[in-house]
mmCIF file of C-alpha atoms in Angstrom:
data_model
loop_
_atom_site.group_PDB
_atom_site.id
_atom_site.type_symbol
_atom_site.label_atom_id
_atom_site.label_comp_id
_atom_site.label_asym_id
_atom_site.label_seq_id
_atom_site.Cartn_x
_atom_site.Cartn_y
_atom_site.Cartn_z
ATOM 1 C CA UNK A 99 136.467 -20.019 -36.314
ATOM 2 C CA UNK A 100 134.402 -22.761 -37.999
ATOM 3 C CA UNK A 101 132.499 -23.014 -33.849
ATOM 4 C CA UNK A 102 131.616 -19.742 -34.024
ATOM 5 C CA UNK A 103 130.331 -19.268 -37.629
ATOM 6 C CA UNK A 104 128.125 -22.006 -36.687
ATOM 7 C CA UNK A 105 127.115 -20.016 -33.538
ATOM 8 C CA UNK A 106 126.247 -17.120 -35.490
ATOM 9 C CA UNK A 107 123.975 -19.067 -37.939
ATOM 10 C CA UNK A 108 121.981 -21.016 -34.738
ATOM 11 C CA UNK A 109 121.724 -18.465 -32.270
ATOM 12 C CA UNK A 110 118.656 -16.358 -33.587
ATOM 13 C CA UNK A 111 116.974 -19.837 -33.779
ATOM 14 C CA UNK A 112 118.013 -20.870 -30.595
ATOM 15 C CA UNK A 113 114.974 -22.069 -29.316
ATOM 16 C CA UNK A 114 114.287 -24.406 -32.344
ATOM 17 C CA UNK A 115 117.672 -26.170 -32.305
ATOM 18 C CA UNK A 116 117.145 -26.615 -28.743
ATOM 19 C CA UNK A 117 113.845 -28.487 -29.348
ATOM 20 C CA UNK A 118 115.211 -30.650 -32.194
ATOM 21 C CA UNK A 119 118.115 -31.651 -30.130
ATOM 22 C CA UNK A 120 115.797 -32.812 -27.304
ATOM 23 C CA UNK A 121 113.259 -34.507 -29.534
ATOM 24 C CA UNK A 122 116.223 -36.433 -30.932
ATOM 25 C CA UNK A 123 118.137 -37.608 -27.980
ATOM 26 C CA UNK A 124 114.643 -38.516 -26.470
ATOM 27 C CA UNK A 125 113.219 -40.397 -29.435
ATOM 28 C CA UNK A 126 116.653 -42.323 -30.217
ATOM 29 C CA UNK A 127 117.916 -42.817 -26.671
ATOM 30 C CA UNK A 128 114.282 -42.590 -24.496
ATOM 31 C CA UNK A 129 116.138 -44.020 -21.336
ATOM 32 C CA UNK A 130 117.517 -40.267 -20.936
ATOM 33 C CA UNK A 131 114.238 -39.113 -20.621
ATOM 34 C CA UNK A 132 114.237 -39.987 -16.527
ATOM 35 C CA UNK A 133 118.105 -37.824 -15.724
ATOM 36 C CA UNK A 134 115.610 -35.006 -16.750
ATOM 37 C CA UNK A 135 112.551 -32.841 -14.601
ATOM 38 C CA UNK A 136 109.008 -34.064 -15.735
ATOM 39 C CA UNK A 137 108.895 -30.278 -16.391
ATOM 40 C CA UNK A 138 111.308 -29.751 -19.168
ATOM 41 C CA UNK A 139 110.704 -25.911 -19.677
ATOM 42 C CA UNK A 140 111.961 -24.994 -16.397
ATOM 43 C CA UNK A 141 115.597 -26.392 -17.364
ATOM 44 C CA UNK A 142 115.643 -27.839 -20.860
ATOM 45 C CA UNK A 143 117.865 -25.852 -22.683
ATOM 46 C CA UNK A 144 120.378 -25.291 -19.458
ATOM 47 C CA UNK A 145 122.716 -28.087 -20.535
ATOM 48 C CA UNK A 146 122.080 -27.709 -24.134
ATOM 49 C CA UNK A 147 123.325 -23.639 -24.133
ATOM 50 C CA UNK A 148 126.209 -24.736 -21.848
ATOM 51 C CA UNK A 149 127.599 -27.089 -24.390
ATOM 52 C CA UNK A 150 127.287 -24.702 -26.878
ATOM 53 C CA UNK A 151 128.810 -21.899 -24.867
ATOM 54 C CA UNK A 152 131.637 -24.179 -24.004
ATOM 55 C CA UNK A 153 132.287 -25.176 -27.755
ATOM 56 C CA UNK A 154 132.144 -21.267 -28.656
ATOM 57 C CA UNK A 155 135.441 -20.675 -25.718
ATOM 58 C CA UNK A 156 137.296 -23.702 -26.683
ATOM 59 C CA UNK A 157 140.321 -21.865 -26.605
ATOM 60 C CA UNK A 158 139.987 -19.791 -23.840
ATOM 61 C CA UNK A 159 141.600 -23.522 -21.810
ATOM 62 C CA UNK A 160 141.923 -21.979 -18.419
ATOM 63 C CA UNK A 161 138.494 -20.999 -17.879
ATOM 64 C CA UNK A 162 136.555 -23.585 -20.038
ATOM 65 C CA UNK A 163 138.272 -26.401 -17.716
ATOM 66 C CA UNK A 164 137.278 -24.730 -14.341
ATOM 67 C CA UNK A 165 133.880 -24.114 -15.612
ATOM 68 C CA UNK A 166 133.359 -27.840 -16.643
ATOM 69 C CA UNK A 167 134.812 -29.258 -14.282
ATOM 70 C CA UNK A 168 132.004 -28.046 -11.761
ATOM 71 C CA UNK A 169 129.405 -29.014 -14.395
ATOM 72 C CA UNK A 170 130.736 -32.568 -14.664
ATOM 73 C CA UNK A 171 131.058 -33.203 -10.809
ATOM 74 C CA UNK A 172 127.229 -30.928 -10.614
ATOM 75 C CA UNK A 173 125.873 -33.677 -13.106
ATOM 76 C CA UNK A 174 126.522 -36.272 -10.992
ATOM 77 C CA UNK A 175 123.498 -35.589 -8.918
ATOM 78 C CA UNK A 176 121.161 -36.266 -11.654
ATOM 79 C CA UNK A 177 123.158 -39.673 -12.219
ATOM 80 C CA UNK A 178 124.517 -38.977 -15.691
ATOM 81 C CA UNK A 179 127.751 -41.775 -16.384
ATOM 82 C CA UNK A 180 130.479 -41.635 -18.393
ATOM 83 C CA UNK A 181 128.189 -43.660 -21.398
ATOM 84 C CA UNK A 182 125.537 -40.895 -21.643
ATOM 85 C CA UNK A 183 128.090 -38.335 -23.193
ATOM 86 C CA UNK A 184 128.351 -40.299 -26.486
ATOM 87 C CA UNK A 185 124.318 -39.949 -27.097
ATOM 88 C CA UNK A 186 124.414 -36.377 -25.751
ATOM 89 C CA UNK A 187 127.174 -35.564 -28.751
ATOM 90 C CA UNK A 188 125.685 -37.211 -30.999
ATOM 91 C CA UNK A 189 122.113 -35.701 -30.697
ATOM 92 C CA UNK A 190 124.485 -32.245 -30.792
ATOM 93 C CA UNK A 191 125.903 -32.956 -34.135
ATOM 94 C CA UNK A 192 122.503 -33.865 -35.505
ATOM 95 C CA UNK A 193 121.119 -30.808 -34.236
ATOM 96 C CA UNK A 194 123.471 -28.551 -35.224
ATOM 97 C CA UNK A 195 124.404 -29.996 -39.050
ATOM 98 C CA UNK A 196 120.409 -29.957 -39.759
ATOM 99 C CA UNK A 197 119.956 -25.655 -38.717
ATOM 100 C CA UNK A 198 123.527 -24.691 -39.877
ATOM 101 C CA UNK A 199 122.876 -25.697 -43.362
ATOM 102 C CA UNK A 200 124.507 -22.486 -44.493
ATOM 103 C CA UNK A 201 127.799 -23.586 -42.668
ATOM 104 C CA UNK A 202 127.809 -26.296 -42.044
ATOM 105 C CA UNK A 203 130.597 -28.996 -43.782
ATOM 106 C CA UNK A 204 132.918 -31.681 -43.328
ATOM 107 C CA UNK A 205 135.538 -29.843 -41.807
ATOM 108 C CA UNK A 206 132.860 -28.106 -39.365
ATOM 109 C CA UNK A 207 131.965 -31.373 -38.348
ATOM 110 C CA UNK A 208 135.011 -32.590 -37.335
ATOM 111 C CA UNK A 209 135.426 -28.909 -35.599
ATOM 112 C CA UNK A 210 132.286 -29.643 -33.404
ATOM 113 C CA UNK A 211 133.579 -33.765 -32.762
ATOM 114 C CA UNK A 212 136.528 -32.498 -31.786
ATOM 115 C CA UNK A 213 135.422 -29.520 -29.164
ATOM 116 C CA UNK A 214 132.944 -31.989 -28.204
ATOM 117 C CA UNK A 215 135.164 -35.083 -27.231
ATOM 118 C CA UNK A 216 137.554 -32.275 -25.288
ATOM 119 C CA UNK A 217 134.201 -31.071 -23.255
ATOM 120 C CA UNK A 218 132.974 -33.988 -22.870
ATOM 121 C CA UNK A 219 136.232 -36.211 -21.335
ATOM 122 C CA UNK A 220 137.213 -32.719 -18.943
ATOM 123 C CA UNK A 221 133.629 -33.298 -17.064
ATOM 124 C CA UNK A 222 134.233 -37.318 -16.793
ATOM 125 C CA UNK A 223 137.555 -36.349 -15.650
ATOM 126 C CA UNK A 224 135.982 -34.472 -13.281
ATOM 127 C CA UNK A 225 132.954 -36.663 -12.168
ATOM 128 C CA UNK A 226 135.565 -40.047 -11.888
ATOM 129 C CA UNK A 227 137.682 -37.847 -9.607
ATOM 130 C CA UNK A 228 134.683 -36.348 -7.695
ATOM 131 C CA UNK A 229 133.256 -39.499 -7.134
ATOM 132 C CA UNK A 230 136.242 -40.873 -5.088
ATOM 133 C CA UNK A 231 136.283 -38.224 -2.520
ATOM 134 C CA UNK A 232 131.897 -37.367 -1.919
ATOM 135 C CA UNK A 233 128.742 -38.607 -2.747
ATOM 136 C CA UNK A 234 126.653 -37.470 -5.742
ATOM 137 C CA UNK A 235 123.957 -35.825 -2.863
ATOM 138 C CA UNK A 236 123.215 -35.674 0.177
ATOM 139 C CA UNK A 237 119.957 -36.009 2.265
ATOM 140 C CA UNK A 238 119.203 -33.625 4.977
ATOM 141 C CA UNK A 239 116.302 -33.711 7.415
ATOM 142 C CA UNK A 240 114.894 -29.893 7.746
ATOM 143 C CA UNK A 241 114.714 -29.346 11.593
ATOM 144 C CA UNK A 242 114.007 -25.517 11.667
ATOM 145 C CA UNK A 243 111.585 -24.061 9.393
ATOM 146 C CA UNK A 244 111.000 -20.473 10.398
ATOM 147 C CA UNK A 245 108.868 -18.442 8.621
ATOM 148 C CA UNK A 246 110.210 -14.622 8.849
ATOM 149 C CA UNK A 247 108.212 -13.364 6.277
ATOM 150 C CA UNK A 248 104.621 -14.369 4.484
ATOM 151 C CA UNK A 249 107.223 -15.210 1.576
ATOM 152 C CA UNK A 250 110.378 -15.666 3.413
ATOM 153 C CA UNK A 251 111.484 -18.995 5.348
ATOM 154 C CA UNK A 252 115.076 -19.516 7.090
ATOM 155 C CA UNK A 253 115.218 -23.234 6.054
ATOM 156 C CA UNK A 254 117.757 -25.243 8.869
ATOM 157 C CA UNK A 255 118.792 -28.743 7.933
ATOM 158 C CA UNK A 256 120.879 -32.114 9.525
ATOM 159 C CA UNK A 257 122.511 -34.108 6.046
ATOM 160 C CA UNK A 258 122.772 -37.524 6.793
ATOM 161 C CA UNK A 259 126.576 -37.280 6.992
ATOM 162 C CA UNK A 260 129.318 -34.688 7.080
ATOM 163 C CA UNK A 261 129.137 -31.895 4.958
ATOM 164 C CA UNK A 262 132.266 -29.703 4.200
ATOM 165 C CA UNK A 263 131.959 -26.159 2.589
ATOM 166 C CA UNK A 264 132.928 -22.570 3.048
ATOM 167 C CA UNK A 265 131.058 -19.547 4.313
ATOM 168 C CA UNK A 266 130.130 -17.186 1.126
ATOM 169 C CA UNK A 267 129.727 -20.819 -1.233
ATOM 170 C CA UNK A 268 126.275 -22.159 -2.256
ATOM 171 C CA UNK A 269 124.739 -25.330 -3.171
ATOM 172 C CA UNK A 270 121.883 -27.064 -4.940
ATOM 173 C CA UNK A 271 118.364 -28.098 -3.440
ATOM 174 C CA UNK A 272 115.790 -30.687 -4.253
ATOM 175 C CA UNK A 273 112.738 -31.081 -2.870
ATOM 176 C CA UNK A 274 110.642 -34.440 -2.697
ATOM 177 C CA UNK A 275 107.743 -32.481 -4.386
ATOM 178 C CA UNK A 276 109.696 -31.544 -7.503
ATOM 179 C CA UNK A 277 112.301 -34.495 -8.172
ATOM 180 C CA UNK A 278 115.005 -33.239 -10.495
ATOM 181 C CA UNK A 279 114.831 -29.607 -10.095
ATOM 182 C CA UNK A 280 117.508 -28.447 -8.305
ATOM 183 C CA UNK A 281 117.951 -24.645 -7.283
ATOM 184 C CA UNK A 282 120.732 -22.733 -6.106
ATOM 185 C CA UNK A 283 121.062 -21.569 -2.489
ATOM 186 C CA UNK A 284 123.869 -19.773 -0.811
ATOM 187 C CA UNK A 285 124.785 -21.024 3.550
ATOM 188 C CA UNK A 286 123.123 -18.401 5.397
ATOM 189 C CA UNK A 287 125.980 -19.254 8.055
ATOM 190 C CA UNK A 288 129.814 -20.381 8.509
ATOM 191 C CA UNK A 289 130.661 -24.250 8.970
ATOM 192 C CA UNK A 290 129.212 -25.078 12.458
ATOM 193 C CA UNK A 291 130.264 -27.681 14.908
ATOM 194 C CA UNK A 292 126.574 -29.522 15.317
ATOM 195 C CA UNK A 293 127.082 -29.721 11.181
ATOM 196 C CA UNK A 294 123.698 -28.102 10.988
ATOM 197 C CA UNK A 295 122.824 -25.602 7.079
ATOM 198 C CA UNK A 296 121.170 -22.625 7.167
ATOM 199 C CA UNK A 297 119.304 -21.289 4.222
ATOM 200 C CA UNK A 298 117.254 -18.331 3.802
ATOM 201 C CA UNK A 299 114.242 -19.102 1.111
ATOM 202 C CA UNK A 300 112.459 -16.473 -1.395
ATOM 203 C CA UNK A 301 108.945 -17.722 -2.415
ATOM 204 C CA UNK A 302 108.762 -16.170 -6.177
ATOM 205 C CA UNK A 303 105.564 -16.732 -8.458
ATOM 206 C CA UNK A 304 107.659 -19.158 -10.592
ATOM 207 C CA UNK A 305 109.451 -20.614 -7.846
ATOM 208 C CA UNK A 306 108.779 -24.353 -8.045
ATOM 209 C CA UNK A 307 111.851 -25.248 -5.599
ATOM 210 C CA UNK A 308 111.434 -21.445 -2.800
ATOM 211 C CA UNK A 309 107.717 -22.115 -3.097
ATOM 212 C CA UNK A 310 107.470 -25.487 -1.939
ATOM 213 C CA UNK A 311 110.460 -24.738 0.657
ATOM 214 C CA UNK A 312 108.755 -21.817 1.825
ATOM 215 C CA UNK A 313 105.287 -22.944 2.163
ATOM 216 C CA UNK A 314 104.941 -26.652 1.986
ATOM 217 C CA UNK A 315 108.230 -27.632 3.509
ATOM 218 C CA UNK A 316 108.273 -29.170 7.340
ATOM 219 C CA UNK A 317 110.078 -30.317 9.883
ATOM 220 C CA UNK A 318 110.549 -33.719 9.035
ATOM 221 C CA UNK A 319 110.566 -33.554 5.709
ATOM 222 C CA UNK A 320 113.886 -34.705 3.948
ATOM 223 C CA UNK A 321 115.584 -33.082 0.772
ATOM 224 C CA UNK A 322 118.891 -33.835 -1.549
ATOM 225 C CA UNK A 323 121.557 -31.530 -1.254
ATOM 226 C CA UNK A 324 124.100 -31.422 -4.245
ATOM 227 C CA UNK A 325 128.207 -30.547 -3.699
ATOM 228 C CA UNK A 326 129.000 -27.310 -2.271
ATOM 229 C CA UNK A 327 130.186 -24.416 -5.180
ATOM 230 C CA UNK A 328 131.249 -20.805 -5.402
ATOM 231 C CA UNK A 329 134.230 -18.866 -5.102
ATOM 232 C CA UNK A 330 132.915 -16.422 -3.244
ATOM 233 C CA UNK A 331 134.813 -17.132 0.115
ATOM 234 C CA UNK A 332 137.599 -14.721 2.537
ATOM 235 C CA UNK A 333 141.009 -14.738 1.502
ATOM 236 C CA UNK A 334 142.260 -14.914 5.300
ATOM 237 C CA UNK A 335 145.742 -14.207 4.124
ATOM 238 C CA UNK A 336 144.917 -10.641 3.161
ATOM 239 C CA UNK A 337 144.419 -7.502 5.572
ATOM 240 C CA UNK A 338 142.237 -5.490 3.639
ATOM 241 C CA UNK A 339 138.596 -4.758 4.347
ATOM 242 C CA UNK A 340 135.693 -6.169 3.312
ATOM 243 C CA UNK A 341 132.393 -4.373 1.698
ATOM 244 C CA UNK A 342 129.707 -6.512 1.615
ATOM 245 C CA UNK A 343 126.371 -5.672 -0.152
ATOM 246 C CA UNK A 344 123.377 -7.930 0.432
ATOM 247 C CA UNK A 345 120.232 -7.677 -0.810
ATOM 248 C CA UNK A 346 116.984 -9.382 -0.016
ATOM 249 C CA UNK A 347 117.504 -12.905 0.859
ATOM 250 C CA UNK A 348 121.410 -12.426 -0.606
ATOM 251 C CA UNK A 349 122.266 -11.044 2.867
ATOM 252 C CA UNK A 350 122.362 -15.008 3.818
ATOM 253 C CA UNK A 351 125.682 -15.480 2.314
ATOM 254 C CA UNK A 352 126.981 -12.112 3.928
ATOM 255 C CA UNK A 353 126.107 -13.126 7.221
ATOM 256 C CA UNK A 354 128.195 -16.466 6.786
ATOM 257 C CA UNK A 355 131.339 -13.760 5.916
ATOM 258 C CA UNK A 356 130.756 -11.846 8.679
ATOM 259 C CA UNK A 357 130.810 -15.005 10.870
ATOM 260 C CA UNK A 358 133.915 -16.660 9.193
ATOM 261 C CA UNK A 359 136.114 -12.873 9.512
ATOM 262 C CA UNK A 360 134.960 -13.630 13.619
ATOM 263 C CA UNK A 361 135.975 -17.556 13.583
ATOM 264 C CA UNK A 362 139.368 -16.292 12.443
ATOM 265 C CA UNK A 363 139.881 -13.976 15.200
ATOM 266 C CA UNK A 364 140.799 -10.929 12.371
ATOM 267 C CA UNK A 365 140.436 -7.665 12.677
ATOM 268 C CA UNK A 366 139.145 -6.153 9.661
ATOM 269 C CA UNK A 367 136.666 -3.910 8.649
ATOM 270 C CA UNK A 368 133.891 -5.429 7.631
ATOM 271 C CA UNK A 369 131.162 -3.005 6.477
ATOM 272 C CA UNK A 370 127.580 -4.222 5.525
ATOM 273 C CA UNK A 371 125.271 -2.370 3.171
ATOM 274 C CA UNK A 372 121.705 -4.571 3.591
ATOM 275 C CA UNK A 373 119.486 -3.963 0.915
ATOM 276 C CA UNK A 374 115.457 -4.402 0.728
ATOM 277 C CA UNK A 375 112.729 -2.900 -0.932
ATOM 278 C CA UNK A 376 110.938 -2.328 2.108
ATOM 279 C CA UNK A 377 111.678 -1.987 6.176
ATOM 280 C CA UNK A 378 109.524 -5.137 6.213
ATOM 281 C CA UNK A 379 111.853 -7.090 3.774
ATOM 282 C CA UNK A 380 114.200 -6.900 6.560
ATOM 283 C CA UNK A 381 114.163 -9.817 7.994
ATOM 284 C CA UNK A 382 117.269 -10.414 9.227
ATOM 285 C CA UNK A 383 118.457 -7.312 10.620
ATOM 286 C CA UNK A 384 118.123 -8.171 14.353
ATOM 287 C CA UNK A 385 120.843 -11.133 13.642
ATOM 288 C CA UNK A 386 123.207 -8.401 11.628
ATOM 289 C CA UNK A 387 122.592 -5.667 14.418
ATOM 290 C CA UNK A 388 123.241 -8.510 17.029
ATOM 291 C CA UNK A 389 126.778 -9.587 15.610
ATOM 292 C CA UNK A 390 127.459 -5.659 14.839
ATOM 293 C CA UNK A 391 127.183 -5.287 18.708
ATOM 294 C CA UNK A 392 129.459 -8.532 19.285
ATOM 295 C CA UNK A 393 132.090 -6.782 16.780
ATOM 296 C CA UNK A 394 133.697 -3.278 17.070
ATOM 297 C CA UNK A 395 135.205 -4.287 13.689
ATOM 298 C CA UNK A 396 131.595 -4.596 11.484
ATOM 299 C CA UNK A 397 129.408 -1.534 10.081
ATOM 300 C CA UNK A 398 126.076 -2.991 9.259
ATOM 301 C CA UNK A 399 123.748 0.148 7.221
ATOM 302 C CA UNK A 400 119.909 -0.923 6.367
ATOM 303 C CA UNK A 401 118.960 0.150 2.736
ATOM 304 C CA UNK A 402 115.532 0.824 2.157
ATOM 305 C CA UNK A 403 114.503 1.863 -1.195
ATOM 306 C CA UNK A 404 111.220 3.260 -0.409
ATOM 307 C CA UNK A 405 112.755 5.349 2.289
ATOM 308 C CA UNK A 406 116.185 6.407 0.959
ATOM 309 C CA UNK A 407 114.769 6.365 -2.871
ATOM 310 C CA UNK A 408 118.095 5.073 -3.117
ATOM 311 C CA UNK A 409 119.058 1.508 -4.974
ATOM 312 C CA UNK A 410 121.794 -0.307 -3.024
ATOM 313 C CA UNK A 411 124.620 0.754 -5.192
ATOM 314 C CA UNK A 412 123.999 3.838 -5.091
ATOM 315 C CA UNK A 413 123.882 4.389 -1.687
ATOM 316 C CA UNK A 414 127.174 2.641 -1.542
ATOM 317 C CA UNK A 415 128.590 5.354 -4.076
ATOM 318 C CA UNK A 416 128.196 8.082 -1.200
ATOM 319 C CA UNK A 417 129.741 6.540 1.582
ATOM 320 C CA UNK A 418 133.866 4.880 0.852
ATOM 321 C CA UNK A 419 136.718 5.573 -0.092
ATOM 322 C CA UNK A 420 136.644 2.200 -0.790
ATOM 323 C CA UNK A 421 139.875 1.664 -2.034
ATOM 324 C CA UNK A 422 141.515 -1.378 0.146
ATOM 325 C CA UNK A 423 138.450 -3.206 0.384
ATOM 326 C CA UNK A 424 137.384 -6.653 -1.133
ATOM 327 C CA UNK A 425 134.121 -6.441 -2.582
ATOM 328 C CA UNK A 426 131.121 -9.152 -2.146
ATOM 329 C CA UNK A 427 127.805 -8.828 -3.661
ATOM 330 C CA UNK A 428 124.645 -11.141 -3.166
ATOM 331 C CA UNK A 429 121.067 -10.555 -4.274
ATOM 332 C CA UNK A 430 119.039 -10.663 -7.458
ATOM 333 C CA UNK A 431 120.957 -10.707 -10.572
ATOM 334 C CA UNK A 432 119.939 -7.596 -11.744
ATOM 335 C CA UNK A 433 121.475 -5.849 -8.389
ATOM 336 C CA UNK A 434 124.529 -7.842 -9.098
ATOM 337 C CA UNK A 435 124.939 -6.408 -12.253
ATOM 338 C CA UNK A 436 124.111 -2.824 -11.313
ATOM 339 C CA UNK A 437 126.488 -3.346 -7.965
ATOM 340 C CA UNK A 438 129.218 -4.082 -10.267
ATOM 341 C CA UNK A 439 129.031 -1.225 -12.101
ATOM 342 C CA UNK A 440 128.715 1.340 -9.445
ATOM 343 C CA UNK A 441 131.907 -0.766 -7.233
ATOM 344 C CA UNK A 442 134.039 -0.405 -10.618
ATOM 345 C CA UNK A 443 132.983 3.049 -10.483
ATOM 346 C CA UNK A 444 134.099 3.498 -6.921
ATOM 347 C CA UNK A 445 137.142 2.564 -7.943
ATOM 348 C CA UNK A 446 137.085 -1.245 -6.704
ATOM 349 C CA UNK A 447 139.533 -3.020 -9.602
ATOM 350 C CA UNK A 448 137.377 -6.167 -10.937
ATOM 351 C CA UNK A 449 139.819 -8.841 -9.774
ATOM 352 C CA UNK A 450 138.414 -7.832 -6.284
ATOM 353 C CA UNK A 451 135.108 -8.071 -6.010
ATOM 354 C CA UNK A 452 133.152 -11.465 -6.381
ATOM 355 C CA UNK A 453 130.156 -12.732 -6.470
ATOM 356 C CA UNK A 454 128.405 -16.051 -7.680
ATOM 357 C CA UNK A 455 127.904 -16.119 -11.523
ATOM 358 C CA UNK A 456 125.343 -14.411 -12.743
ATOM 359 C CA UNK A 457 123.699 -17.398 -14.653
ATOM 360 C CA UNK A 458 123.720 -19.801 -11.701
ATOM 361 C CA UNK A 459 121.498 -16.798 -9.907
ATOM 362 C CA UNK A 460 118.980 -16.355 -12.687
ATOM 363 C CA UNK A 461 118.711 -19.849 -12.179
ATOM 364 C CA UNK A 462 118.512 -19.334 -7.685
ATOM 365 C CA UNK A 463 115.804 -16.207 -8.097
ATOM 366 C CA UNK A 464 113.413 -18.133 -10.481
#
């Protein structure tokens, strides 16, 4: 209760308190400066609003320790240690007691140092354990750079040693051009035997990370690859169906589904809805068409907005029933939101159909 009455008082200043709590932990501990990009408005209030949003669910347990869990072990790529959390909470308490003057007390200090310390041990719980079992990155040599688009590149790399995942995850990407700006990309393919990673790369205006990947990027040259994430996988235990919807450069993690349903040797149906704003933004529908041919079991439907005048979802909503099927959705956040929505509709109960969060995608698309 005391949490969120602070959170009410902060969050229409959100940007200042953000500031302040950089300017402090900078000033009084400047050898942070260097875990963070040169750039801080790309990223600088990411871990800041994460704390907070944390502190606001401390009693939701379940989902607050899954959630930083993966944030502790995803810090480790920037090299944050166990000794950097002390500064970080301190700079948090400073911050906070100085623009919740309203509500800010004794006892909603000790609130906040309480939901911090909890926070703050789960992820070096988490990073400790981590670091016994995989390194904090990885560095892969990009050995296919194919450029399917003037804005589209299918990015292949070799890391330097193995790499386990599975199809439908994602991880993070770092470029030597950009050093600690990582982006979020999902496998554009299931685990394969030569160990090589497939990504499929949006150039966007804004796009520090796609841009130089896209355009800059050779073979060659060698990026950092953080630990594989997502829950967006095949439960290979189940019978039922799967609906996939990818759109744009989202169809990457639906072709890795596609390919893992085959590895397994299953017979479901697998039915594809490929989503792009144009015929041209297409890009990969020779591969989808080619493993439709290879598999009696997969439906693969091109989704063309200007032609159909029809959003993905919606052209979704005419075809089904889709009751029995496990839902996946990749593609801008704003599709994912809208794909939701219209799958709920359908009748699709929540609990199946996944995706990647929505925040880590904001985060993949910019």
């Amino acid at each position: 209760m005391l949490i969120r009455r602070t959170m009410a008082e902060v969050t229409p200043i959100a940007d200042q308190l953000t500031s302040y709590f950089y300017a402090m932990l900078f000033v009084r501990h400047p050898d942070l400066r260097a875990l963070f990009p040169a750039a801080m408005d790309v990223q600088r209030d990411r871990l800041f609003r994460a704390l907070l949003r944390a502190a606001e669910h401390i009693d939701d347990t379940e989902a607050l320790v899954a959630q930083l869990q993966s944030l502790g072990r995803g810090h480790r790529r920037y090299g944050t240690r166990a000794w950097h959390y002390p500064a970080v909470g301190e700079c948090l308490i400073g911050a906070l007691s100085r623009h919740a003057s309203g509500s800010w007390n004794a006892q909603t200090e000790a609130a906040w140092v309480r939901a911090y310390t909890t926070i703050s041990q789960i992820m070096i719980d988490a990073a400790a354990a981590d670091e016994l079992r995989a390194p904090a990155w990885w560095h892969a040599e990009i050995v296919g750079h194919d450029l399917r688009t003037p804005d589209v590149a299918v990015v292949t790399v070799r890391p330097d040693q193995p790499y386990p995942f599975l199809a439908g995850q994602y991880t993070s990407l770092e470029t030597p051009w950009w050093p600690r700006i990582w982006r979020h990309y999902s496998f554009a393919s299931a685990p394969r035997s030569d160990g090589l990673l497939t990504f499929h790369v949006r150039a966007v205006p804004t796009g520090w990370v796609s841009t130089a990947l896209v355009h800059r990027a050779r073979r060659g040259d060698v990026i950092r690859l953080g630990p594989p994430a997502g829950s967006m996988t095949v439960d290979h235990t189940s019978d039922s169906g799967l609906l996939c919807l990818g759109g744009g450069t989202g169809i990457a993690p639906i072709k890795a589904l596609v390919e893992d349903v085959a590895e397994h040797g299953e017979r479901r149906t697998v039915e594809v809805f490929y989503g792009a704003r144009t015929g041209h933004d297409l890009y990969d529908i020779e591969t989808m068409l080619r493993l439709q041919q290879s598999h009696p079991w997969l439906s693969v439907r091109a989704v063309v907005d200007q032609q159909t005048r029809l959003q993905l979802p919606d052209a979704v909503r005419e075809h089904g029933p889709w009751n029995g099927y496990d839902a996946y959705l990749s593609g801008p956040p704003g599709m994912i939101r809208s794909g939701v929505d219209a799958l709920r509709y359908a009748g699709i109960p929540s609990e199946r159909i996944r995706h990647d969060s929505v925040e880590d995608l904001v985060a993949a698309w910019h």
